[in-house]
XYZ file of N, CA and C in Angstrom:
774
model
N 122.993 104.267 126.845
C 123.153 104.445 125.403
C 124.135 105.593 125.129
N 124.960 105.432 124.096
C 125.874 106.499 123.701
C 125.261 107.324 122.586
N 125.719 108.579 122.474
C 125.166 109.468 121.470
C 125.643 109.117 120.078
N 124.739 109.146 119.111
C 125.082 108.903 117.714
C 124.974 110.177 116.892
N 123.907 110.932 117.105
C 123.653 112.162 116.347
C 123.334 113.271 117.329
N 123.824 114.467 117.018
C 123.542 115.621 117.862
C 123.437 116.867 116.996
N 122.426 117.689 117.291
C 122.368 119.029 116.694
C 122.572 120.047 117.795
N 123.287 121.122 117.450
C 123.575 122.185 118.409
C 123.149 123.524 117.812
N 122.074 124.085 118.378
C 121.556 125.382 117.965
C 121.365 125.446 116.443
N 120.838 124.389 115.907
C 120.643 124.263 114.461
C 119.545 125.201 113.999
N 119.828 126.002 112.970
C 118.871 126.970 112.450
C 118.871 126.926 110.932
N 117.684 127.054 110.338
C 117.549 127.159 108.892
C 116.528 128.223 108.561
N 117.006 129.242 107.827
C 116.169 130.344 107.385
C 115.866 130.189 105.898
N 114.624 130.481 105.507
C 114.256 130.623 104.105
C 113.766 132.054 103.941
N 114.669 132.953 103.557
C 114.306 134.363 103.525
C 113.972 134.835 104.942
N 112.752 135.369 105.109
C 112.344 135.822 106.430
C 111.698 134.757 107.273
N 111.583 133.534 106.735
C 110.948 132.440 107.476
C 111.995 131.582 108.153
N 111.853 131.407 109.458
C 112.756 130.524 110.203
C 112.068 129.170 110.344
N 112.486 128.189 109.530
C 111.862 126.872 109.538
C 112.353 126.023 110.706
N 113.614 126.189 111.092
C 114.203 125.525 112.253
C 114.950 126.585 113.036
N 114.726 126.655 114.355
C 115.336 127.709 115.137
C 116.035 127.210 116.390
N 117.361 127.371 116.434
C 118.168 127.061 117.629
C 117.837 125.680 118.197
N 117.779 124.688 117.312
C 117.354 123.353 117.714
C 118.534 122.522 118.211
N 118.473 122.120 119.450
C 119.495 121.243 120.028
C 118.820 119.964 120.498
N 119.209 118.854 119.895
C 118.684 117.565 120.331
C 119.726 116.486 120.072
N 119.533 115.337 120.688
C 120.473 114.229 120.520
C 119.700 112.942 120.253
N 120.367 112.048 119.547
C 119.806 110.724 119.252
C 120.787 109.701 119.787
N 120.294 108.845 120.679
C 121.143 107.821 121.279
C 121.286 106.611 120.359
N 122.448 106.044 120.382
C 122.694 104.845 119.574
C 121.745 103.715 119.990
N 121.049 103.139 119.005
C 120.194 101.987 119.267
C 118.760 102.302 119.612
N 118.395 103.583 119.753
C 117.034 103.923 120.131
C 116.159 104.200 118.911
N 114.850 104.226 119.143
C 113.898 104.728 118.160
C 113.361 106.045 118.707
N 113.681 107.114 118.002
C 113.258 108.454 118.415
C 112.150 108.929 117.485
N 111.015 109.293 118.061
C 109.934 109.875 117.287
C 110.028 111.393 117.292
N 109.819 112.005 116.131
C 109.764 113.466 116.016
C 108.366 113.828 115.531
N 107.632 114.557 116.337
C 106.257 114.892 116.001
C 106.044 116.395 116.070
N 104.912 116.817 115.554
C 104.535 118.230 115.578
C 103.497 118.475 114.508
N 102.722 119.542 114.647
C 101.691 119.848 113.657
C 102.298 120.175 112.307
N 101.460 120.250 111.268
C 101.944 120.632 109.935
C 102.669 121.959 110.002
N 103.810 122.031 109.294
C 104.603 123.259 109.299
C 105.527 123.392 110.484
N 105.683 122.324 111.272
C 106.526 122.408 112.466
C 108.006 122.374 112.156
N 108.388 121.962 110.923
C 109.803 121.906 110.553
C 110.386 120.512 110.546
N 109.552 119.486 110.617
C 110.054 118.112 110.752
C 110.828 117.663 109.511
N 110.225 117.839 108.333
C 110.906 117.415 107.118
C 112.105 118.293 106.829
N 112.027 119.578 107.164
C 113.198 120.446 107.030
C 114.352 119.921 107.877
N 114.045 119.435 109.061
C 115.085 118.842 109.911
C 115.759 117.683 109.190
N 114.962 116.774 108.625
C 115.544 115.640 107.890
C 116.375 116.120 106.713
N 115.915 117.148 106.013
C 116.682 117.673 104.876
C 118.009 118.279 105.315
N 118.051 118.840 106.513
C 119.316 119.332 107.062
C 120.227 118.175 107.449
N 119.668 117.169 108.086
C 120.482 116.038 108.550
C 121.092 115.255 107.382
N 120.407 115.259 106.233
C 120.898 114.474 105.088
C 121.593 115.324 104.045
N 121.796 116.605 104.304
C 122.589 117.424 103.402
C 121.842 118.032 102.237
N 120.531 117.862 102.191
C 119.755 118.492 101.111
C 119.757 120.012 101.272
N 119.644 120.486 102.525
C 119.795 121.900 102.831
C 121.025 122.078 103.720
N 121.804 123.136 103.519
C 122.829 123.479 104.512
C 122.192 124.283 105.628
N 122.695 124.196 106.838
C 122.150 125.031 107.915
C 122.478 126.499 107.688
N 121.605 127.368 108.168
C 121.945 128.788 108.215
C 122.954 129.061 109.319
N 122.840 128.292 110.393
C 123.812 128.345 111.486
C 123.641 127.093 112.339
N 124.581 126.869 113.232
C 124.509 125.708 114.113
C 125.319 124.527 113.605
N 125.308 123.449 114.374
C 126.137 122.282 114.090
C 125.293 121.012 114.016
N 125.763 120.069 113.207
C 125.229 118.699 113.192
C 126.416 117.766 113.341
N 126.389 116.951 114.379
C 127.470 115.994 114.637
C 126.944 114.570 114.499
N 127.668 113.751 113.733
C 127.331 112.343 113.595
C 128.550 111.538 114.029
N 128.378 110.704 115.047
C 129.493 109.987 115.676
C 130.599 110.961 116.090
N 130.170 112.137 116.547
C 131.110 113.116 117.070
C 131.789 113.990 116.031
N 131.512 113.751 114.738
C 132.157 114.504 113.671
C 131.149 115.391 112.966
N 131.546 116.603 112.563
C 130.617 117.519 111.904
C 130.264 117.022 110.499
N 128.968 117.092 110.151
C 128.530 116.695 108.816
C 127.764 117.818 108.111
N 127.501 118.916 108.787
C 126.769 120.025 108.166
C 127.565 120.555 106.983
N 126.902 120.694 105.842
C 127.563 121.198 104.647
C 128.114 120.121 103.739
N 128.147 118.855 104.211
C 128.602 117.765 103.342
C 127.533 117.452 102.308
N 127.950 116.877 101.171
C 127.002 116.450 100.151
C 126.170 115.285 100.675
N 124.921 115.148 100.204
C 124.090 114.010 100.634
C 124.768 112.659 100.434
N 125.493 112.494 99.331
C 126.160 111.206 99.067
C 127.219 110.908 100.123
N 127.939 111.945 100.572
C 128.961 111.739 101.597
C 128.325 111.403 102.938
N 127.222 112.069 103.265
C 126.523 111.764 104.519
C 125.981 110.331 104.477
N 125.479 109.902 103.332
C 125.003 108.518 103.187
C 126.147 107.540 103.396
N 127.322 107.836 102.849
C 128.465 106.934 103.017
C 128.916 106.850 104.476
N 128.645 107.896 105.235
C 129.007 107.871 106.652
C 128.015 107.059 107.500
N 126.857 106.707 106.889
C 125.944 105.814 107.604
C 124.578 106.364 107.908
N 124.133 107.391 107.155
C 122.807 107.973 107.357
C 121.967 107.702 106.116
N 120.859 107.006 106.266
C 119.953 106.712 105.150
C 118.560 107.204 105.514
N 117.729 107.446 104.476
C 116.387 107.949 104.751
C 115.381 107.438 103.722
N 114.120 107.504 104.125
C 113.003 107.334 103.198
C 112.224 108.643 103.192
N 111.265 108.760 102.247
C 110.558 110.009 102.068
C 109.057 109.810 102.258
N 108.385 110.900 102.619
C 106.931 110.837 102.793
C 106.263 110.419 101.481
N 106.672 111.043 100.385
C 106.216 110.655 99.050
C 107.239 109.667 98.479
N 106.823 108.452 98.228
C 107.727 107.396 97.818
C 108.543 107.829 96.609
N 109.858 107.667 96.678
C 110.750 108.113 95.610
C 111.560 106.933 95.077
N 110.874 106.001 94.478
C 111.530 104.900 93.791
C 111.800 105.284 92.346
N 112.713 104.542 91.721
C 112.890 104.644 90.265
C 111.837 103.726 89.642
N 110.694 104.315 89.345
C 109.507 103.528 89.017
C 109.660 102.709 87.738
N 110.466 103.176 86.783
C 110.630 102.463 85.522
C 111.664 101.336 85.613
N 112.453 101.318 86.676
C 113.452 100.268 86.883
C 112.839 99.103 87.645
N 113.507 97.958 87.596
C 113.006 96.810 88.320
C 113.236 96.962 89.816
N 112.575 96.103 90.566
C 112.759 96.070 92.020
C 114.228 95.819 92.345
N 114.849 94.852 91.669
C 116.250 94.530 91.910
C 117.144 95.708 91.563
N 116.889 96.377 90.455
C 117.728 97.506 90.051
C 117.642 98.647 91.056
N 116.473 98.865 91.651
C 116.336 99.909 92.668
C 117.253 99.642 93.850
N 117.334 98.391 94.274
C 118.190 98.064 95.416
C 119.652 98.093 95.026
N 119.955 97.620 93.819
C 121.348 97.604 93.380
C 121.937 99.004 93.269
N 121.128 99.982 92.891
C 121.619 101.356 92.805
C 122.191 101.800 94.160
N 121.475 101.480 95.224
C 121.955 101.837 96.554
C 123.177 101.014 96.928
N 123.123 99.703 96.670
C 124.239 98.844 97.052
C 125.503 99.222 96.278
N 125.352 99.476 94.969
C 126.514 99.772 94.133
C 127.200 101.079 94.518
N 126.452 101.992 95.145
C 127.062 103.257 95.561
C 128.104 103.060 96.651
N 128.078 101.895 97.297
C 129.036 101.597 98.366
C 130.250 100.813 97.856
N 130.213 100.399 96.581
C 131.270 99.544 96.024
C 132.314 100.403 95.315
N 133.581 100.094 95.561
C 134.672 100.784 94.887
C 135.059 99.988 93.646
N 134.876 100.596 92.484
C 135.228 99.953 91.219
C 135.665 101.058 90.268
N 136.870 100.964 89.729
C 137.406 102.036 88.887
C 136.666 102.100 87.551
N 136.611 103.285 86.945
C 135.976 103.405 85.618
C 136.543 102.451 84.574
N 137.882 102.262 84.481
C 138.380 101.297 83.492
C 137.863 99.868 83.744
N 137.802 99.457 85.024
C 137.258 98.132 85.341
C 135.822 98.004 84.852
N 135.026 99.051 85.134
C 133.615 99.010 84.749
C 133.450 99.003 83.234
N 134.206 99.849 82.536
C 134.085 99.956 81.078
C 134.532 98.685 80.369
N 135.602 98.074 80.874
C 136.170 96.893 80.235
C 135.595 95.586 80.763
N 134.703 95.697 81.759
C 134.111 94.508 82.367
C 135.179 93.499 82.775
N 136.132 93.963 83.563
C 137.225 93.120 84.019
C 136.708 92.094 85.018
N 137.517 91.063 85.325
C 137.102 90.088 86.334
C 136.721 90.744 87.664
N 137.459 91.802 88.033
C 137.153 92.524 89.277
C 135.754 93.137 89.203
N 135.435 93.766 88.055
C 134.118 94.382 87.894
C 133.020 93.327 87.881
N 133.259 92.205 87.237
C 132.240 91.139 87.190
C 132.006 90.544 88.577
N 133.075 90.440 89.374
C 132.932 89.940 90.738
C 132.097 90.893 91.565
N 132.351 92.205 91.427
C 131.577 93.192 92.169
C 130.110 93.172 91.734
N 129.854 92.974 90.451
C 128.480 92.905 89.973
C 127.755 91.696 90.577
N 128.447 90.574 90.640
C 127.847 89.373 91.234
C 127.546 89.604 92.716
N 128.495 90.241 93.418
C 128.269 90.550 94.835
C 127.063 91.446 95.004
N 126.936 92.433 94.134
C 125.808 93.365 94.196
C 124.476 92.654 94.007
N 124.411 91.804 93.005
C 123.160 91.073 92.746
C 122.813 90.151 93.914
N 123.807 89.410 94.404
C 123.547 88.461 95.490
C 123.115 89.175 96.765
N 123.828 90.253 97.111
C 123.484 90.990 98.341
C 122.103 91.630 98.230
N 121.785 92.173 97.060
C 120.479 92.806 96.863
C 119.358 91.777 96.933
N 119.589 90.599 96.336
C 118.570 89.555 96.369
C 118.362 89.028 97.779
N 119.428 88.939 98.558
C 119.290 88.484 99.961
C 118.366 89.426 100.731
N 118.562 90.727 100.538
C 117.707 91.699 101.210
C 116.254 91.570 100.739
N 116.073 91.444 99.431
C 114.723 91.332 98.890
C 114.014 90.091 99.405
N 114.735 88.980 99.465
C 114.142 87.744 99.989
C 113.757 87.910 101.452
N 114.607 88.581 102.211
C 114.334 88.787 103.627
C 113.049 89.596 103.834
N 112.765 90.497 102.912
C 111.574 91.339 103.013
C 110.429 90.832 102.146
N 110.530 89.569 101.713
C 109.480 88.905 100.933
C 109.177 89.638 99.628
N 110.237 90.159 99.024
C 110.114 90.813 97.725
C 110.920 90.113 96.645
N 111.547 89.004 96.991
C 112.418 88.309 96.036
C 111.697 87.864 94.782
N 110.463 87.397 94.936
C 109.706 86.921 93.769
C 109.315 88.056 92.828
N 109.460 89.301 93.301
C 109.101 90.472 92.485
C 110.331 91.195 91.952
N 111.494 90.571 92.034
C 112.755 91.240 91.702
C 112.782 91.805 90.292
N 112.168 91.120 89.336
C 112.204 91.569 87.946
C 111.002 92.416 87.566
N 110.089 92.666 88.509
C 108.944 93.538 88.247
C 109.369 94.999 88.264
N 108.659 95.827 87.504
C 108.878 97.268 87.593
C 108.441 97.764 88.973
N 109.280 98.608 89.571
C 108.957 99.124 90.903
C 107.623 99.855 90.908
N 107.313 100.568 89.826
C 106.067 101.319 89.762
C 104.828 100.468 89.698
N 104.994 99.161 89.423
C 103.848 98.257 89.344
C 103.522 97.593 90.676
N 104.341 97.809 91.685
C 104.102 97.186 92.991
C 102.925 97.838 93.693
N 102.325 97.099 94.616
C 101.289 97.686 95.484
C 101.915 98.756 96.356
N 101.082 99.601 96.934
C 101.566 100.691 97.770
C 102.410 100.162 98.936
N 101.904 99.138 99.612
C 102.639 98.584 100.746
C 103.970 97.998 100.342
N 104.011 97.315 99.176
C 105.267 96.729 98.696
C 106.254 97.825 98.309
N 105.760 98.933 97.772
C 106.654 100.042 97.459
C 107.267 100.635 98.719
N 106.462 100.708 99.790
C 106.992 101.199 101.062
C 108.107 100.266 101.558
N 107.884 98.956 101.478
C 108.910 97.995 101.907
C 110.163 98.121 101.043
N 109.969 98.271 99.737
C 111.111 98.390 98.840
C 111.940 99.632 99.159
N 111.272 100.728 99.493
C 112.025 101.934 99.834
C 112.884 101.709 101.071
N 112.369 100.967 102.044
C 113.141 100.654 103.238
C 114.296 99.711 102.898
N 114.039 98.717 102.028
C 115.101 97.803 101.583
C 116.214 98.590 100.913
N 115.842 99.516 100.043
C 116.859 100.308 99.334
C 117.696 101.121 100.321
N 117.057 101.677 101.346
C 117.795 102.409 102.367
C 118.741 101.480 103.126
N 118.284 100.278 103.421
C 119.125 99.319 104.162
C 120.305 98.837 103.335
N 120.182 98.874 101.996
C 121.292 98.479 101.124
C 122.484 99.407 101.263
N 122.277 100.586 101.842
C 123.368 101.506 102.126
C 124.131 101.127 103.385
N 123.675 100.080 104.082
C 124.286 99.620 105.338
C 124.377 100.754 106.354
N 123.232 101.377 106.671
C 123.258 102.570 107.531
C 123.407 102.229 109.003
N 123.872 103.215 109.755
C 123.859 103.171 111.205
C 122.621 103.882 111.737
N 122.156 104.885 110.960
C 120.997 105.700 111.327
C 120.015 105.687 110.161
N 118.767 105.324 110.442
C 117.717 105.301 109.421
C 116.681 106.355 109.763
N 116.464 107.288 108.845
C 115.480 108.356 109.013
C 114.242 108.008 108.197
N 113.103 107.913 108.852
C 111.854 107.529 108.199
C 110.885 108.714 108.235
N 110.565 109.226 107.053
C 109.679 110.387 106.947
C 108.260 109.911 106.624
N 107.421 109.851 107.655
C 106.019 109.446 107.550
C 105.829 108.137 106.774
N 106.402 107.047 107.265
C 106.259 105.772 106.562
C 104.827 105.265 106.506
N 103.953 105.722 107.411
C 102.562 105.255 107.408
C 101.640 106.148 106.582
N 102.195 107.131 105.868
C 101.366 108.018 105.057
C 100.561 107.201 104.052
N 99.250 107.446 104.000
C 98.386 106.744 103.072
C 97.882 105.405 103.551
N 98.250 105.003 104.781
C 97.817 103.716 105.319
C 96.634 103.913 106.263
N 95.783 102.891 106.327
C 94.695 102.919 107.303
C 95.231 102.490 108.666
N 94.454 102.641 109.751
C 94.967 102.310 111.094
C 95.498 100.879 111.225
N 94.830 99.918 110.596
C 95.277 98.528 110.686
C 96.634 98.350 110.005
N 96.786 98.944 108.821
C 98.048 98.851 108.091
C 99.172 99.546 108.857
N 98.830 100.665 109.501
C 99.841 101.394 110.254
C 100.352 100.574 111.439
N 99.475 99.849 112.111
C 99.924 99.038 113.244
C 100.718 97.831 112.775
N 100.400 97.287 111.601
C 101.225 96.225 111.021
C 102.623 96.769 110.711
N 102.666 98.003 110.207
C 103.952 98.640 109.937
C 104.741 98.843 111.222
N 104.070 99.141 112.304
C 104.737 99.295 113.600
C 105.489 98.022 113.975
N 104.836 96.889 113.852
C 105.483 95.603 114.157
C 106.650 95.353 113.209
N 106.458 95.694 111.934
C 107.490 95.498 110.925
C 108.732 96.346 111.239
N 108.535 97.613 111.591
C 109.666 98.489 111.883
C 110.373 98.076 113.172
N 109.617 97.563 114.112
C 110.238 97.067 115.344
C 111.157 95.878 115.026
N 110.708 95.028 114.090
C 111.521 93.894 113.655
C 112.767 94.371 112.916
N 112.614 95.345 112.013
C 113.756 95.897 111.271
C 114.780 96.486 112.245
N 114.293 97.212 113.233
C 115.160 97.848 114.227
C 116.035 96.813 114.935
N 115.438 95.697 115.340
C 116.197 94.656 116.031
C 117.084 93.848 115.111
N 116.553 93.489 113.946
C 117.272 92.640 112.993
C 118.544 93.294 112.513
N 118.510 94.591 112.249
C 119.655 95.283 111.664
C 120.402 96.154 112.665
N 120.040 96.065 113.942
C 120.717 96.829 115.009
C 120.822 98.305 114.646
N 119.696 98.880 114.238
C 119.670 100.246 113.748
C 119.293 101.244 114.843
N 119.679 102.466 114.612
C 119.093 103.616 115.294
C 118.099 104.225 114.316
N 116.895 104.528 114.778
C 115.839 105.038 113.892
C 115.310 106.362 114.423
N 115.182 107.335 113.518
C 114.451 108.567 113.821
C 113.237 108.585 112.901
N 112.083 108.774 113.495
C 110.813 108.607 112.810
C 109.989 109.890 112.873
N 109.619 110.427 111.714
C 108.612 111.483 111.634
C 107.282 110.805 111.313
N 106.250 111.106 112.080
C 104.985 110.414 111.835
C 103.822 111.202 112.415
N 102.730 111.291 111.629
C 101.496 111.923 112.090
C 100.565 110.914 112.762
N 100.790 109.634 112.493
C 99.923 108.598 113.084
C 100.330 108.423 114.549
N 99.589 109.065 115.450
C 100.005 109.170 116.831
C 100.070 107.835 117.553
N 99.104 106.952 117.284
C 99.127 105.642 117.946
C 100.388 104.876 117.569
N 100.769 104.989 116.318
C 101.970 104.295 115.854
C 103.228 104.854 116.503
N 103.377 106.168 116.500
C 104.594 106.753 117.033
C 104.695 106.565 118.539
N 103.555 106.574 119.236
C 103.568 106.340 120.677
C 103.931 104.891 121.001
N 103.483 103.958 120.156
C 103.752 102.540 120.402
C 105.191 102.172 120.049
N 105.775 102.864 119.083
C 107.067 102.450 118.543
C 108.252 103.152 119.199
N 108.072 104.388 119.611
C 109.209 105.219 120.021
C 109.656 104.935 121.461
N 110.972 104.936 121.649
C 111.536 104.919 123.000
C 111.429 106.307 123.631
N 111.537 107.320 122.781
C 111.556 108.705 123.237
C 110.985 109.563 122.120
N 110.417 110.705 122.474
C 109.780 111.575 121.483
C 110.250 113.016 121.682
N 110.529 113.680 120.565
C 110.795 115.118 120.561
C 109.661 115.803 119.801
N 109.212 116.952 120.313
C 108.075 117.665 119.722
C 108.523 119.031 119.222
N 108.218 119.312 117.953
C 108.543 120.607 117.352
C 107.262 121.384 117.073
N 107.381 122.695 117.133
C 106.282 123.575 116.717
C 106.920 124.849 116.181
N 106.616 125.188 114.930
C 107.225 126.346 114.258
C 108.747 126.290 114.340
N 109.302 125.076 114.176
C 110.750 124.909 114.114
C 111.467 124.939 115.435
N 110.719 124.980 116.531
C 111.308 125.068 117.869
C 110.910 123.842 118.677
N 111.818 123.323 119.459
C 111.513 122.204 120.346
C 110.670 122.704 121.499
N 109.486 122.098 121.681
C 108.618 122.545 122.784
C 108.481 121.493 123.891
N 108.891 120.257 123.602
C 108.782 119.200 124.626
C 109.590 117.996 124.178
N 109.854 117.117 125.122
C 110.544 115.870 124.819
C 110.492 114.934 126.013
N 110.580 113.641 125.756
C 110.583 112.667 126.832
C 109.971 111.360 126.397
N 109.631 110.521 127.369
C 108.981 109.248 127.091
C 107.584 109.494 126.504
N 107.064 108.539 125.724
C 105.750 108.749 125.082
C 104.650 109.186 126.041
N 104.551 108.555 127.205
C 103.490 108.922 128.146
C 103.653 110.344 128.679
N 104.917 110.774 128.845
C 105.170 112.135 129.320
C 104.755 113.158 128.274
N 105.103 112.872 127.027
C 104.785 113.796 125.938
C 103.293 113.857 125.696
N 102.652 112.709 125.755
C 101.218 112.631 125.461
C 100.383 113.524 126.375
N 100.807 113.668 127.618
C 100.043 114.474 128.562
C 100.564 115.888 128.747
N 101.549 116.285 127.941
C 102.144 117.600 128.110
C 101.190 118.679 127.575
N 100.817 119.668 128.377
C 99.852 120.694 127.941
C 100.300 121.457 126.709
N 101.619 121.733 126.578
C 102.091 122.469 125.408
C 101.926 121.653 124.136
N 102.130 120.337 124.247
C 101.964 119.468 123.080
C 100.501 119.398 122.691
N 99.622 119.235 123.668
C 98.179 119.181 123.397
C 97.699 120.474 122.745
N 98.204 121.612 123.233
C 97.791 122.902 122.671
C 98.288 123.049 121.229
N 99.527 122.583 120.957
C 100.074 122.699 119.601
C 99.256 121.894 118.618
N 98.764 120.732 119.043
C 97.994 119.859 118.153
C 96.526 120.230 118.102
N 95.937 120.508 119.257
C 94.485 120.671 119.339
C 94.033 122.109 119.514
N 94.958 122.985 119.954
C 94.613 124.378 120.161
C 93.741 124.621 121.375
N 93.463 123.577 122.136
C 92.588 123.691 123.315
C 92.853 122.485 124.203
N 92.136 122.387 125.262
C 92.295 121.227 126.129
C 91.730 119.997 125.437
N 92.347 118.886 125.682
C 91.919 117.638 125.075
C 92.906 116.549 125.402
N 92.878 115.517 124.615
C 93.749 114.379 124.867
C 94.213 113.804 123.543
N 95.518 113.575 123.438
C 96.063 112.953 122.228
C 95.725 111.472 122.240
N 95.567 110.858 121.034
C 95.234 109.427 120.987
C 96.380 108.564 121.474
C-alpha cells in the first residue's frame, strides 16, 4: 500500500494544555485505520486538525505528499478529505435530497451570473446535481425519503445520510468520528458490515474513531492508540488488543479488552 496521509510531529496546544503532542503517523491508501484511546486522548482534536478546523501549533500534515496544514476546511475537502461527526450535523430543516446536494454542489463550477440568470449551463448543472444525489440516496436505500426533512429521519437513517453527504464530496479519505455512537451492540455490528461494504464499493481509505471496541477490532486493518495526545501503541488489532500499555490506558489495571 502507498501512503495517502501522513502527520509529522503534529502538535496542538490550547493554552497550557497539549491536546496532541509530537504525533507522527501514516495512513496507507485503501486501508481502514482505527484510532482509539480513552476519553480526552485527543482523537477528535486530531480529526479537527486533519480537516482544517484547527491549525496545528507545530508539525506537518501531508495529503498525497502535499502539505495541507493551515488550509481552509473547504479547500481540504476539495482535495479529497471528507468527515462525519460524533454528534450528527445534518441540516435538519432541509430535505434529505437538499442535504446531499449541498455537498455535491460544492464540487460544481458555476459562475454567479450563470446561477443568477438560470442559464442553460446552470440548469444543466442543477440537473446533474439532482441526478447524482438521487443515485447516491437510492444506493443507500434513502431514495424514497428524498423529500422528507432530514430531522424527521430515524437515528440510523440520519447516520446513513451523513455518510451519503460525505460521499457526495467524492473523497479519497473518509474520516468517521464515532459512527456507532448511540447504537446498541447489534446495531453497531450491522454498521460494521455496512462500512465494510462502503469501503469496497467506493474504493475508499477510511480512518475511524470509535469507542465500540468489538466494532473497531473487527473492521480495522490497523489500529493506532492515543493517550493524552500521544501515540502509545500501534499495529494489527490482535497486537494492540494485548498490549499492556493499551490495557492500562483503558482499564488502569490488568485485564482484557473486548
